[in-house]
Tab-separated table of C-alpha atoms and ligand atoms in Angstrom:
chain	number	residue	atom	x	y	z
A	28	MET	CA	59.338	13.398	48.423
A	29	PRO	CA	59.339	13.518	52.051
A	30	ASN	CA	58.414	16.266	53.749
A	31	LEU	CA	61.134	18.947	53.417
A	32	PRO	CA	62.234	21.230	56.194
A	33	LEU	CA	62.621	24.918	55.031
A	34	ASP	CA	66.363	24.421	55.205
A	35	ALA	CA	66.698	21.420	53.216
A	36	CYS	CA	70.135	20.803	51.567
A	37	LEU	CA	70.829	18.353	48.404
A	38	GLN	CA	71.693	15.492	50.629
A	39	ASP	CA	67.858	15.289	52.081
A	40	LEU	CA	66.919	15.075	48.394
A	41	PRO	CA	66.431	11.618	46.069
A	42	LEU	CA	69.926	10.629	45.212
A	43	HIS	CA	71.536	8.093	42.659
A	44	ALA	CA	74.510	6.302	43.375
A	45	ALA	CA	75.330	5.351	39.613
A	46	THR	CA	78.674	5.277	38.605
A	47	LEU	CA	80.731	3.306	35.817
A	48	ASP	CA	84.053	3.048	34.876
A	49	MET	CA	85.578	4.504	31.344
A	50	THR	CA	86.485	1.139	30.369
A	51	CYS	CA	82.835	-0.209	30.678
A	52	SER	CA	81.087	-0.637	27.422
A	53	GLY	CA	78.256	1.290	26.299
A	54	ALA	CA	75.605	-1.854	26.659
A	55	GLU	CA	76.515	-1.940	30.297
A	56	ALA	CA	75.358	1.873	30.513
A	57	ILE	CA	72.196	0.655	28.327
A	58	ALA	CA	71.433	-2.356	30.952
A	59	LEU	CA	72.108	-0.014	33.854
A	60	PHE	CA	69.700	3.081	32.611
A	61	ALA	CA	67.069	-0.043	31.597
A	62	ASP	CA	67.391	-1.406	35.182
A	63	ASN	CA	66.575	1.977	36.987
A	64	PRO	CA	63.962	3.861	34.882
A	65	THR	CA	64.361	6.964	37.113
A	66	LEU	CA	68.210	7.194	36.898
A	67	PRO	CA	68.966	10.632	35.187
A	68	GLY	CA	72.512	9.761	34.323
A	69	ILE	CA	75.722	8.190	35.185
A	70	LEU	CA	78.710	9.277	36.830
A	71	LEU	CA	81.926	8.376	34.736
A	72	LEU	CA	84.991	7.474	36.548
A	73	ARG	CA	88.520	6.889	35.823
A	74	ASP	CA	90.708	5.035	38.382
A	75	ARG	CA	87.812	5.936	40.882
A	76	GLN	CA	88.101	9.631	39.928
A	77	LEU	CA	85.179	11.497	38.715
A	78	VAL	CA	85.712	12.496	35.118
A	79	GLY	CA	82.346	13.317	33.676
A	80	LEU	CA	78.582	12.471	33.375
A	81	ILE	CA	76.204	11.221	30.644
A	82	SER	CA	72.644	12.161	31.076
A	83	ARG	CA	70.141	9.479	30.171
A	84	GLN	CA	68.163	11.905	27.719
A	85	HIS	CA	71.956	12.706	26.025
A	86	PHE	CA	72.869	9.154	25.737
A	87	PHE	CA	69.736	7.627	24.342
A	88	GLU	CA	69.683	10.741	21.621
A	89	ALA	CA	73.094	9.732	20.859
A	90	ILE	CA	72.722	5.946	20.243
A	91	SER	CA	69.452	6.505	18.597
A	92	ARG	CA	71.131	8.290	15.828
A	93	LEU	CA	72.037	6.632	12.753
A	94	TYR	CA	74.612	3.827	13.626
A	95	GLY	CA	74.772	5.112	17.174
A	96	GLN	CA	73.822	1.749	18.407
A	97	ASP	CA	76.782	0.227	16.375
A	98	LEU	CA	79.111	2.966	17.313
A	99	TYR	CA	78.662	2.907	21.164
A	100	ALA	CA	77.193	-0.058	22.436
A	101	ARG	CA	79.794	-2.050	21.799
A	102	ARG	CA	82.706	0.338	22.747
A	103	SER	CA	84.232	1.927	26.178
A	104	LEU	CA	82.257	4.997	27.315
A	105	GLN	CA	85.602	6.477	26.656
A	106	VAL	CA	84.430	6.840	23.213
A	107	PHE	CA	81.145	8.162	23.791
A	108	TYR	CA	82.750	10.484	26.102
A	109	ASN	CA	85.184	11.665	23.677
A	110	CYS	CA	82.368	12.312	21.125
A	111	ASN	CA	79.936	14.165	23.928
A	112	PRO	CA	82.441	15.761	26.541
A	113	ARG	CA	80.358	16.922	29.155
A	114	THR	CA	81.483	18.435	32.303
A	115	PRO	CA	78.887	18.221	35.236
A	116	LEU	CA	77.802	20.770	37.649
A	117	ILE	CA	79.437	19.528	40.712
A	118	LEU	CA	77.920	20.949	44.530
A	119	GLU	CA	78.376	19.565	47.699
A	120	ALA	CA	75.764	17.686	49.968
A	121	GLU	CA	75.474	20.715	52.072
A	122	THR	CA	74.526	22.745	49.408
A	123	SER	CA	71.200	24.309	50.468
A	124	VAL	CA	68.216	23.590	47.838
A	125	ALA	CA	67.699	27.320	47.097
A	126	THR	CA	71.201	27.974	46.155
A	127	ALA	CA	71.446	24.698	43.880
A	128	ALA	CA	68.524	26.160	42.231
A	129	ALA	CA	69.735	29.173	41.307
A	130	LEU	CA	73.222	27.848	40.222
A	131	THR	CA	71.644	24.907	38.163
A	132	LEU	CA	69.381	27.437	36.230
A	133	GLN	CA	72.461	29.838	35.554
A	134	ARG	CA	74.082	26.793	33.318
A	135	PRO	CA	73.353	27.349	29.601
A	136	LEU	CA	69.979	26.688	28.207
A	137	ALA	CA	71.209	23.292	26.373
A	138	GLU	CA	72.827	22.220	29.680
A	139	ALA	CA	70.053	23.693	32.172
A	140	TYR	CA	68.401	20.371	32.704
A	141	GLU	CA	71.276	17.818	32.876
A	142	PRO	CA	71.705	16.072	36.230
A	143	ILE	CA	74.017	17.273	38.897
A	144	ALA	CA	76.691	15.377	40.557
A	145	VAL	CA	76.367	15.899	44.489
A	146	SER	CA	80.037	15.443	46.061
A	147	PHE	CA	80.081	13.978	49.834
A	148	PRO	CA	82.834	14.709	52.370
A	149	ASN	CA	84.351	11.075	51.948
A	150	GLY	CA	85.167	11.810	48.138
A	151	SER	CA	82.260	10.263	46.666
A	152	TYR	CA	79.430	11.471	44.349
A	153	GLN	CA	76.012	10.841	43.861
A	154	LEU	CA	73.597	11.858	40.892
A	155	LEU	CA	70.382	14.109	41.358
A	156	SER	CA	68.015	15.089	38.807
A	157	THR	CA	67.240	18.761	38.028
A	158	HIS	CA	63.506	17.711	38.085
A	159	ASP	CA	63.656	16.500	41.679
A	160	LEU	CA	65.897	19.433	42.621
A	161	LEU	CA	63.306	22.185	41.194
A	162	ARG	CA	60.384	20.216	42.557
A	163	ALA	CA	62.024	20.267	45.957
A	164	HIS	CA	62.647	24.133	45.230
A	165	ALA	CA	58.837	24.696	44.338
A	166	GLU	CA	57.918	22.609	47.575
A	167	ILE	CA	59.984	24.721	49.830
A	168	TYR	CA	59.035	27.838	48.405
A	169	GLN	CA	55.293	27.007	48.901
A	170	LEU	CA	56.043	26.059	52.510
A	171	THR	CA	57.896	29.472	52.909
A	172	ALA	CA	54.740	31.277	51.297
A	173	ASP	CA	52.522	29.331	53.833
A	174	ARG	CA	54.780	29.817	56.852
A	175	LEU	CA	55.094	33.677	55.898
A	176	ARG	CA	51.151	33.802	55.663
A	177	GLU	CA	50.847	32.145	58.940
A	178	GLN	CA	53.050	34.359	60.552
A	179	THR	CA	51.582	37.166	59.319
A	180	ASN	CA	48.311	36.079	60.493
A	181	ARG	CA	49.383	35.376	64.021
A	182	LEU	CA	51.156	38.990	64.186
A	183	GLU	CA	47.797	40.451	63.022
A	184	HIS	CA	45.724	38.798	65.535
A	185	LEU	CA	48.736	39.788	67.917
A	186	VAL	CA	48.339	43.516	67.072
A	187	ASP	CA	44.690	43.235	67.359
A	188	ASP	CA	44.757	41.518	70.631
A	189	LEU	CA	47.290	44.224	71.783
A	190	HIS	CA	45.102	47.031	70.770
A	191	GLN	CA	42.024	45.622	72.505
A	192	THR	CA	43.942	45.130	75.481
A	193	GLN	CA	45.275	48.933	75.590
A	194	THR	CA	41.600	49.746	74.645
A	195	GLN	CA	40.306	47.946	77.671
A	196	LEU	CA	43.069	49.460	79.887
A	197	ILE	CA	42.296	52.841	79.181
A	198	GLN	CA	38.657	52.718	79.520
A	199	ALA	CA	38.933	50.515	82.672
A	200	GLU	CA	41.289	53.275	84.167
A	201	LYS	CA	39.085	56.210	82.799
A	202	MET	CA	35.739	54.264	84.338
A	203	SER	CA	37.747	53.453	87.532
A	204	ALA	CA	38.797	56.827	87.956
A	205	LEU	CA	35.149	57.997	87.344
A	206	GLY	CA	33.534	55.343	89.362
A	207	GLN	CA	36.135	55.908	92.312
A	208	MET	CA	35.345	59.847	92.038
A	209	VAL	CA	31.449	59.364	91.932
A	210	ALA	CA	31.727	56.681	94.938
A	211	GLY	CA	34.151	58.983	96.878
A	212	ILE	CA	31.634	62.084	96.721
A	213	ALA	CA	28.631	59.804	97.713
A	214	HIS	CA	30.253	58.524	100.465
A	215	GLU	CA	31.206	62.263	101.486
A	216	ILE	CA	27.602	63.701	101.104
A	217	ASN	CA	25.948	60.569	102.495
A	218	ASN	CA	26.767	61.085	106.359
A	219	PRO	CA	25.962	64.643	106.560
A	220	ILE	CA	22.918	64.136	104.676
A	221	SER	CA	22.171	61.092	106.934
A	222	PHE	CA	22.297	63.525	109.867
A	223	VAL	CA	20.053	66.441	108.286
A	224	TYR	CA	17.468	63.704	107.263
A	225	CYS	CA	17.300	61.968	110.566
A	226	ASN	CA	17.056	65.376	112.704
A	227	ILE	CA	14.386	66.854	110.549
A	228	ALA	CA	12.006	64.244	111.979
A	229	HIS	CA	12.868	65.606	115.440
A	230	VAL	CA	12.709	69.355	114.520
A	231	GLN	CA	9.240	68.894	112.992
A	232	LYS	CA	8.075	67.104	116.290
A	233	TYR	CA	9.921	69.743	118.423
A	234	SER	CA	8.528	72.535	116.611
A	235	GLN	CA	5.120	71.239	116.515
A	236	ASP	CA	5.429	70.584	120.544
A	237	LEU	CA	6.579	74.321	121.058
A	238	LEU	CA	3.995	75.944	118.558
A	239	ALA	CA	1.395	73.418	120.874
A	240	LEU	CA	2.952	75.118	123.970
A	241	VAL	CA	2.542	78.558	122.751
A	242	SER	CA	-1.127	78.052	121.565
A	243	LEU	CA	-1.740	76.558	125.001
A	244	TYR	CA	0.038	79.849	126.886
A	245	GLN	CA	-2.343	81.870	124.466
A	246	ARG	CA	-5.530	79.800	125.520
A	247	HIS	CA	-5.036	80.174	129.419
A	248	TYR	CA	-3.358	83.872	129.313
A	249	PRO	CA	-5.351	85.484	126.339
A	250	THR	CA	-4.255	88.757	127.622
A	251	PRO	CA	-0.542	88.467	128.012
A	252	HIS	CA	2.195	91.383	129.141
A	253	GLY	CA	2.893	94.073	126.530
A	254	GLU	CA	6.364	93.413	125.812
A	255	ILE	CA	5.017	89.682	124.931
A	256	GLN	CA	2.467	91.031	122.663
A	257	GLU	CA	4.842	93.281	120.816
A	258	ALA	CA	6.957	90.310	120.079
A	259	ILE	CA	4.263	88.516	118.844
A	260	GLU	CA	3.319	91.145	116.474
A	261	GLU	CA	6.796	91.691	115.560
A	262	ILE	CA	7.677	87.931	114.419
A	263	ASP	CA	3.883	87.185	113.074
A	264	LEU	CA	3.355	84.315	115.215
A	265	GLU	CA	0.268	83.422	113.200
A	266	PHE	CA	2.206	83.412	109.710
A	267	LEU	CA	5.284	81.654	111.640
A	268	SER	CA	3.384	78.850	112.923
A	269	VAL	CA	1.915	78.025	109.573
A	270	ASP	CA	5.335	78.702	107.414
A	271	LEU	CA	7.390	76.790	109.877
A	272	GLU	CA	5.549	73.485	108.969
A	273	ARG	CA	5.649	74.389	105.251
A	274	THR	CA	9.684	75.068	105.782
A	275	ILE	CA	10.287	71.730	107.528
A	276	SER	CA	8.410	69.757	105.130
A	277	SER	CA	10.290	71.469	102.083
A	278	MET	CA	13.648	70.638	103.984
A	279	HIS	CA	12.545	67.127	104.202
A	280	LEU	CA	11.562	66.762	100.842
A	281	GLY	CA	15.132	68.105	99.873
A	282	ALA	CA	17.130	66.064	102.218
A	283	SER	CA	15.440	62.886	101.059
A	284	ARG	CA	16.128	63.898	97.466
A	285	VAL	CA	19.761	64.411	98.146
A	286	GLN	CA	19.391	60.760	99.575
A	287	GLU	CA	18.202	59.348	96.419
A	288	ILE	CA	20.875	61.278	94.327
A	289	VAL	CA	23.676	59.743	96.740
A	290	ARG	CA	22.091	56.351	96.456
A	291	SER	CA	21.843	56.323	92.798
A	292	LEU	CA	25.540	57.785	92.845
A	293	ARG	CA	26.620	54.767	94.517
A	294	THR	CA	24.226	52.373	92.274
A	295	PHE	CA	26.499	53.909	89.349
A	296	SER	CA	29.840	53.510	90.564
A	297	ARG	CA	28.967	49.946	91.937
A	298	LEU	CA	32.233	50.035	93.954
A	299	ASP	CA	30.906	48.778	97.144
A	300	GLU	CA	29.521	45.660	95.725
A	301	ALA	CA	30.594	42.306	93.997
A	302	GLN	CA	31.293	42.237	90.468
A	303	ILE	CA	28.799	39.835	89.472
A	304	LYS	CA	25.088	40.861	90.684
A	305	THR	CA	21.572	40.364	89.917
A	306	VAL	CA	20.400	43.947	89.688
A	307	CYS	CA	17.286	45.716	87.905
A	308	LEU	CA	18.466	47.455	84.627
A	309	HIS	CA	16.162	50.410	85.139
A	310	GLU	CA	17.832	51.394	88.286
A	311	GLY	CA	21.075	51.395	86.383
A	312	LEU	CA	19.369	53.407	83.296
A	313	ASP	CA	17.914	55.875	85.924
A	314	SER	CA	21.142	56.324	88.014
A	315	THR	CA	22.984	57.025	84.420
A	316	LEU	CA	20.737	59.370	83.484
A	317	LEU	CA	21.007	61.206	87.002
A	318	ILE	CA	24.968	61.410	86.196
A	319	LEU	CA	24.207	62.986	82.979
A	320	GLN	CA	21.126	65.328	84.306
A	321	ASN	CA	23.429	68.433	83.984
A	322	ARG	CA	24.279	67.402	80.345
A	323	LEU	CA	20.655	67.096	79.617
A	324	ARG	CA	19.432	70.228	80.915
A	325	ALA	CA	19.112	73.527	78.543
A	326	GLN	CA	22.537	74.977	77.864
A	327	SER	CA	22.872	78.469	76.279
A	328	ASP	CA	22.789	77.084	72.802
A	329	ARG	CA	20.245	74.425	73.108
A	330	PRO	CA	17.163	73.392	74.937
A	331	GLU	CA	16.671	70.987	77.266
A	332	ILE	CA	16.980	67.352	75.768
A	333	ARG	CA	13.447	65.091	76.595
A	334	VAL	CA	14.133	62.021	77.606
A	335	SER	CA	11.116	59.608	77.505
A	336	LYS	CA	11.246	56.174	79.127
A	337	GLN	CA	9.168	53.114	78.267
A	338	TYR	CA	10.193	50.554	81.042
A	339	GLY	CA	8.924	47.461	80.107
A	340	ASP	CA	8.139	44.375	82.479
A	341	ILE	CA	11.867	42.864	82.949
A	342	PRO	CA	13.291	40.515	85.230
A	343	PRO	CA	16.151	41.302	87.147
A	344	ILE	CA	19.404	40.051	85.492
A	345	GLU	CA	22.611	38.437	86.410
A	346	CYS	CA	25.463	40.894	85.225
A	347	TYR	CA	28.783	42.988	85.762
A	348	ALA	CA	26.336	45.942	86.636
A	349	GLY	CA	29.198	48.596	87.074
A	350	GLN	CA	30.040	47.677	83.262
A	351	ILE	CA	26.493	47.719	82.205
A	352	ASN	CA	26.355	51.211	83.645
A	353	GLN	CA	29.398	52.287	81.637
A	354	VAL	CA	27.792	51.127	78.738
A	355	PHE	CA	24.311	53.125	79.143
A	356	LEU	CA	26.769	56.041	79.991
A	357	ASN	CA	28.511	55.890	76.541
A	358	LEU	CA	25.458	55.052	74.637
A	359	LEU	CA	23.475	57.960	76.256
A	360	SER	CA	26.678	60.669	76.147
A	361	ASN	CA	26.726	59.721	72.392
A	362	ALA	CA	23.023	60.327	71.851
A	363	ILE	CA	23.359	63.759	73.931
A	364	ASP	CA	26.585	64.917	71.698
A	365	ALA	CA	24.495	63.620	68.825
A	366	VAL	CA	21.520	65.745	68.906
A	367	SER	CA	23.375	68.566	70.594
A	368	GLU	CA	25.443	68.691	67.208
A	369	ARG	CA	22.222	68.153	65.008
A	370	HIS	CA	20.720	71.130	67.152
A	371	ARG	CA	23.596	73.432	65.989
A	372	ARG	CA	22.683	72.535	62.534
A	373	ASP	CA	19.002	72.721	62.784
A	374	PRO	CA	17.597	75.000	65.756
A	375	HIS	CA	14.381	74.037	65.250
A	376	LEU	CA	14.834	70.453	66.124
A	377	GLU	CA	13.337	69.400	69.581
A	378	PRO	CA	16.302	67.203	70.953
A	379	ARG	CA	14.917	63.912	72.068
A	380	ILE	CA	16.196	60.451	73.617
A	381	GLU	CA	13.999	57.651	74.176
A	382	ILE	CA	15.118	54.712	76.278
A	383	ALA	CA	12.603	51.603	76.025
A	384	THR	CA	13.111	48.246	77.597
A	385	SER	CA	11.382	45.131	76.947
A	386	LEU	CA	11.827	40.996	77.478
A	387	GLN	CA	12.330	38.966	74.551
A	388	THR	CA	11.201	35.715	74.312
A	389	ARG	CA	11.822	34.807	70.661
A	390	ASP	CA	13.770	31.756	72.072
A	391	PRO	CA	11.646	30.892	75.412
A	392	ASP	CA	14.442	28.653	76.617
A	393	ALA	CA	16.815	31.778	76.309
A	394	PRO	CA	14.982	34.752	76.932
A	395	ARG	CA	16.728	38.073	76.633
A	396	VAL	CA	16.657	41.687	77.889
A	397	VAL	CA	16.489	44.186	75.352
A	398	ILE	CA	17.426	47.792	76.014
A	399	ARG	CA	17.016	50.271	72.975
A	400	ILE	CA	18.360	53.967	73.268
A	401	ALA	CA	17.318	56.291	70.368
A	402	ASP	CA	18.183	59.958	69.563
A	403	ASN	CA	17.060	62.464	66.910
A	404	GLY	CA	20.414	63.521	66.279
A	405	ILE	CA	22.658	63.782	63.354
A	406	GLY	CA	22.660	60.040	62.491
A	407	MET	CA	25.893	58.439	60.898
A	408	SER	CA	27.089	58.119	57.215
A	409	PRO	CA	28.194	55.138	56.106
A	410	GLU	CA	32.028	55.665	56.637
A	411	VAL	CA	31.392	56.090	60.223
A	412	ARG	CA	29.041	53.191	60.319
A	413	GLN	CA	31.788	51.065	58.851
A	414	LYS	CA	34.432	51.872	61.563
A	415	LEU	CA	32.170	52.415	64.741
A	416	PHE	CA	33.213	49.799	66.640
A	417	THR	CA	37.020	50.295	65.964
A	418	PRO	CA	39.099	51.469	68.928
A	419	PHE	CA	40.070	55.051	68.592
A	420	PHE	CA	37.599	56.019	65.833
A	421	THR	CA	36.111	59.279	66.590
A	422	THR	CA	34.451	62.246	64.875
A	423	LYS	CA	34.796	64.441	67.741
A	424	PRO	CA	37.227	67.280	67.862
A	425	VAL	CA	40.240	66.677	69.725
A	426	GLY	CA	40.076	66.570	73.552
A	427	GLN	CA	36.338	65.631	73.585
A	428	GLY	CA	36.340	62.013	72.036
A	429	THR	CA	38.914	59.477	72.324
A	430	GLY	CA	36.878	56.882	70.182
A	431	LEU	CA	36.694	54.266	72.672
A	432	GLY	CA	33.455	54.489	74.111
A	433	LEU	CA	31.493	52.264	71.509
A	434	ALA	CA	34.764	49.815	71.271
A	435	ILE	CA	34.701	49.109	74.988
A	436	SER	CA	30.730	48.466	74.947
A	437	TYR	CA	30.803	46.224	72.247
A	438	SER	CA	33.436	43.966	74.239
A	439	ILE	CA	31.490	44.464	77.322
A	440	ILE	CA	28.254	43.587	75.863
A	441	VAL	CA	29.445	40.538	73.431
A	442	ASP	CA	32.430	39.253	75.227
A	443	LYS	CA	31.765	39.649	78.652
A	444	HIS	CA	27.999	39.618	78.935
A	445	GLY	CA	27.524	37.037	75.618
A	446	GLY	CA	24.942	39.729	74.716
A	447	ARG	CA	24.452	41.503	71.401
A	448	ILE	CA	24.801	45.515	70.398
A	449	ASP	CA	23.021	46.562	67.274
A	450	TYR	CA	21.906	49.788	65.541
A	451	GLN	CA	20.237	51.476	62.993
A	452	SER	CA	20.946	55.130	62.004
A	453	GLU	CA	20.069	57.275	58.989
A	454	PRO	CA	22.040	60.820	58.511
A	455	GLY	CA	19.780	63.597	59.745
A	456	VAL	CA	17.210	61.661	61.151
A	457	GLY	CA	18.777	59.700	64.048
A	458	THR	CA	20.339	56.642	65.572
A	459	ALA	CA	18.912	53.696	67.647
A	460	PHE	CA	21.261	51.415	69.404
A	461	CYS	CA	19.751	48.017	70.538
A	462	ILE	CA	21.414	45.792	73.292
A	463	GLU	CA	20.370	42.409	74.264
A	464	LEU	CA	21.269	40.563	77.453
A	465	PRO	CA	20.819	37.288	78.567
A	466	LEU	CA	19.298	36.865	81.911
A	467	ALA	CA	22.163	35.179	83.318
A	468	LEU	CA	26.029	34.714	82.476
A	469	SER	CA	27.185	31.589	80.975
A	470	PRO	CA	29.834	29.709	83.521
A	471	THR	CA	32.477	30.939	81.459
A	472	GLN	CA	31.671	34.509	81.649
A	473	SER	CA	31.126	34.241	85.399
A	474	LEU	CA	34.465	32.254	85.591
A	475	ALA	CA	36.201	35.289	83.645
A	476	SER	CA	35.782	37.525	86.683
B	513	LIG	N1	24.086	58.108	68.873
B	513	LIG	C1	25.268	58.703	67.948
B	513	LIG	N2	24.853	59.484	66.969
B	513	LIG	C2	25.794	59.703	65.669
B	513	LIG	N3	26.893	59.399	65.766
B	513	LIG	C3	27.261	58.378	66.695
B	513	LIG	C4	26.543	57.955	67.506
B	513	LIG	N4	27.337	57.094	68.312
B	513	LIG	C5	28.626	57.076	68.121
B	513	LIG	N5	28.515	57.824	67.064
B	513	LIG	C6	29.613	58.063	66.128
B	513	LIG	O1	30.483	57.039	66.305
B	513	LIG	C7	32.094	57.483	67.032
B	513	LIG	C8	32.387	56.241	67.862
B	513	LIG	O2	31.822	56.458	69.099
B	513	LIG	P1	32.768	56.226	70.181
B	513	LIG	O3	31.579	56.446	71.391
B	513	LIG	O4	33.356	54.851	70.271
B	513	LIG	O5	33.839	57.428	70.683
B	513	LIG	P2	33.664	58.762	70.936
B	513	LIG	O6	31.990	59.343	71.478
B	513	LIG	O7	34.015	59.400	69.615
B	513	LIG	O8	35.003	59.294	72.160
B	513	LIG	P3	34.458	58.728	73.650
B	513	LIG	O9	35.836	57.559	73.581
B	513	LIG	O10	34.489	59.932	74.197
B	513	LIG	O11	33.084	57.873	73.887
B	513	LIG	C9	31.571	58.807	67.339
B	513	LIG	O12	32.847	59.836	67.325
B	513	LIG	C10	30.704	59.370	66.403
B	513	LIG	O13	30.926	59.787	65.057
B	514	LIG	MG1	31.375	58.090	73.056
């Protein structure tokens, strides 16, 4: 049977144009059946009008009975029809296969497999075997089921894609807002702190010059006027001379620390740089830790979270630096939440986070940088582990977690950078996330920017 369309009708199926006039003999019917072994029956006409039908099965049953051959072979088909009247099921050529199959099977059981007469608009008729009709029906059913499965799969993919896009949009929005705010603050602080930092050097020089001048005066005028002597004692010139130097040095230290913080904030936001950059991941990790400094400090209900760093000898890597920093922020925030929660349950716990980096050269042609972030927090149950990277999955109270951190981190590491993200976790012991990144992006990943 040719490949059928889903809306196939009877005229698309193999039909048989087999008709005999009622006046023809039974022998002619036998000959016609013999010449066409697949012929399911013969339509009987009188004056070109359809009168009835003889089916192959029924005809041969009748003539194989005792005297059947003698009785019907030499006589007209009218005689056979009179003894075995059959009213055919007549269906229009444009009836759909599904409707035809239903109508066919509604016939009494004895007639359920009789051939069907198919009528054409020009008044002619053809025969269709019930077997062919049911085969076509089964084929169309299969085709419909396949198409339905395909459509369901396509829809599922579409929903997944939509979910993914939504996730990325929300997270991108969140991160871009944070990045912009951080970059804005860094920019605002940068100028004033630069004035302070640059001028401190002058202040130091001027104050040294002034003190040197005062001591020169003291050397050449050892007995100053009483008023000057009083002022020297009042301001405690000796102490002032020593302390001014120390004060200016600590101001210098403070200003350079603020500059360092501003630099870190800018590294974190990476808004002032091209998207793909060759960067040292240690800088990214340090600037992220700086952003989180406030959360790592001791709180009213828990001690400071100790962060230990074991930075290995890793080369700079080509990546979307801002996005990699987002991943560090997500993993470190999760670790802080996990150790804080564990400390609430077990106040003796010393909350700890360990960050380690190394170069992995298992495949010497494609070395990879490995970053491991481990915590001694609450760990994860098998149920949590199962849904870990699913967008919007969170175990945190409403308003505290959106459940997007890991979903987006996965997509940044795996889809955007061709890397891997893995983890080990045990409830009540802790969790370790491991990220592997190639040293350079593949051409398609670079183009995707
Ligand atoms: N280090 C970890 N220790 C224990 N559980 C973790 C850890 N990291 C993630 N989880 C679990 O995985 C869930 C999903 O984490 P994910 O970062 O995707 O979302 P979230 O932290 O709940 O919300 P947010 O979108 O604010 O990051 C968390 O709610 C938590 O149950
Ligand atoms: Mg999170």
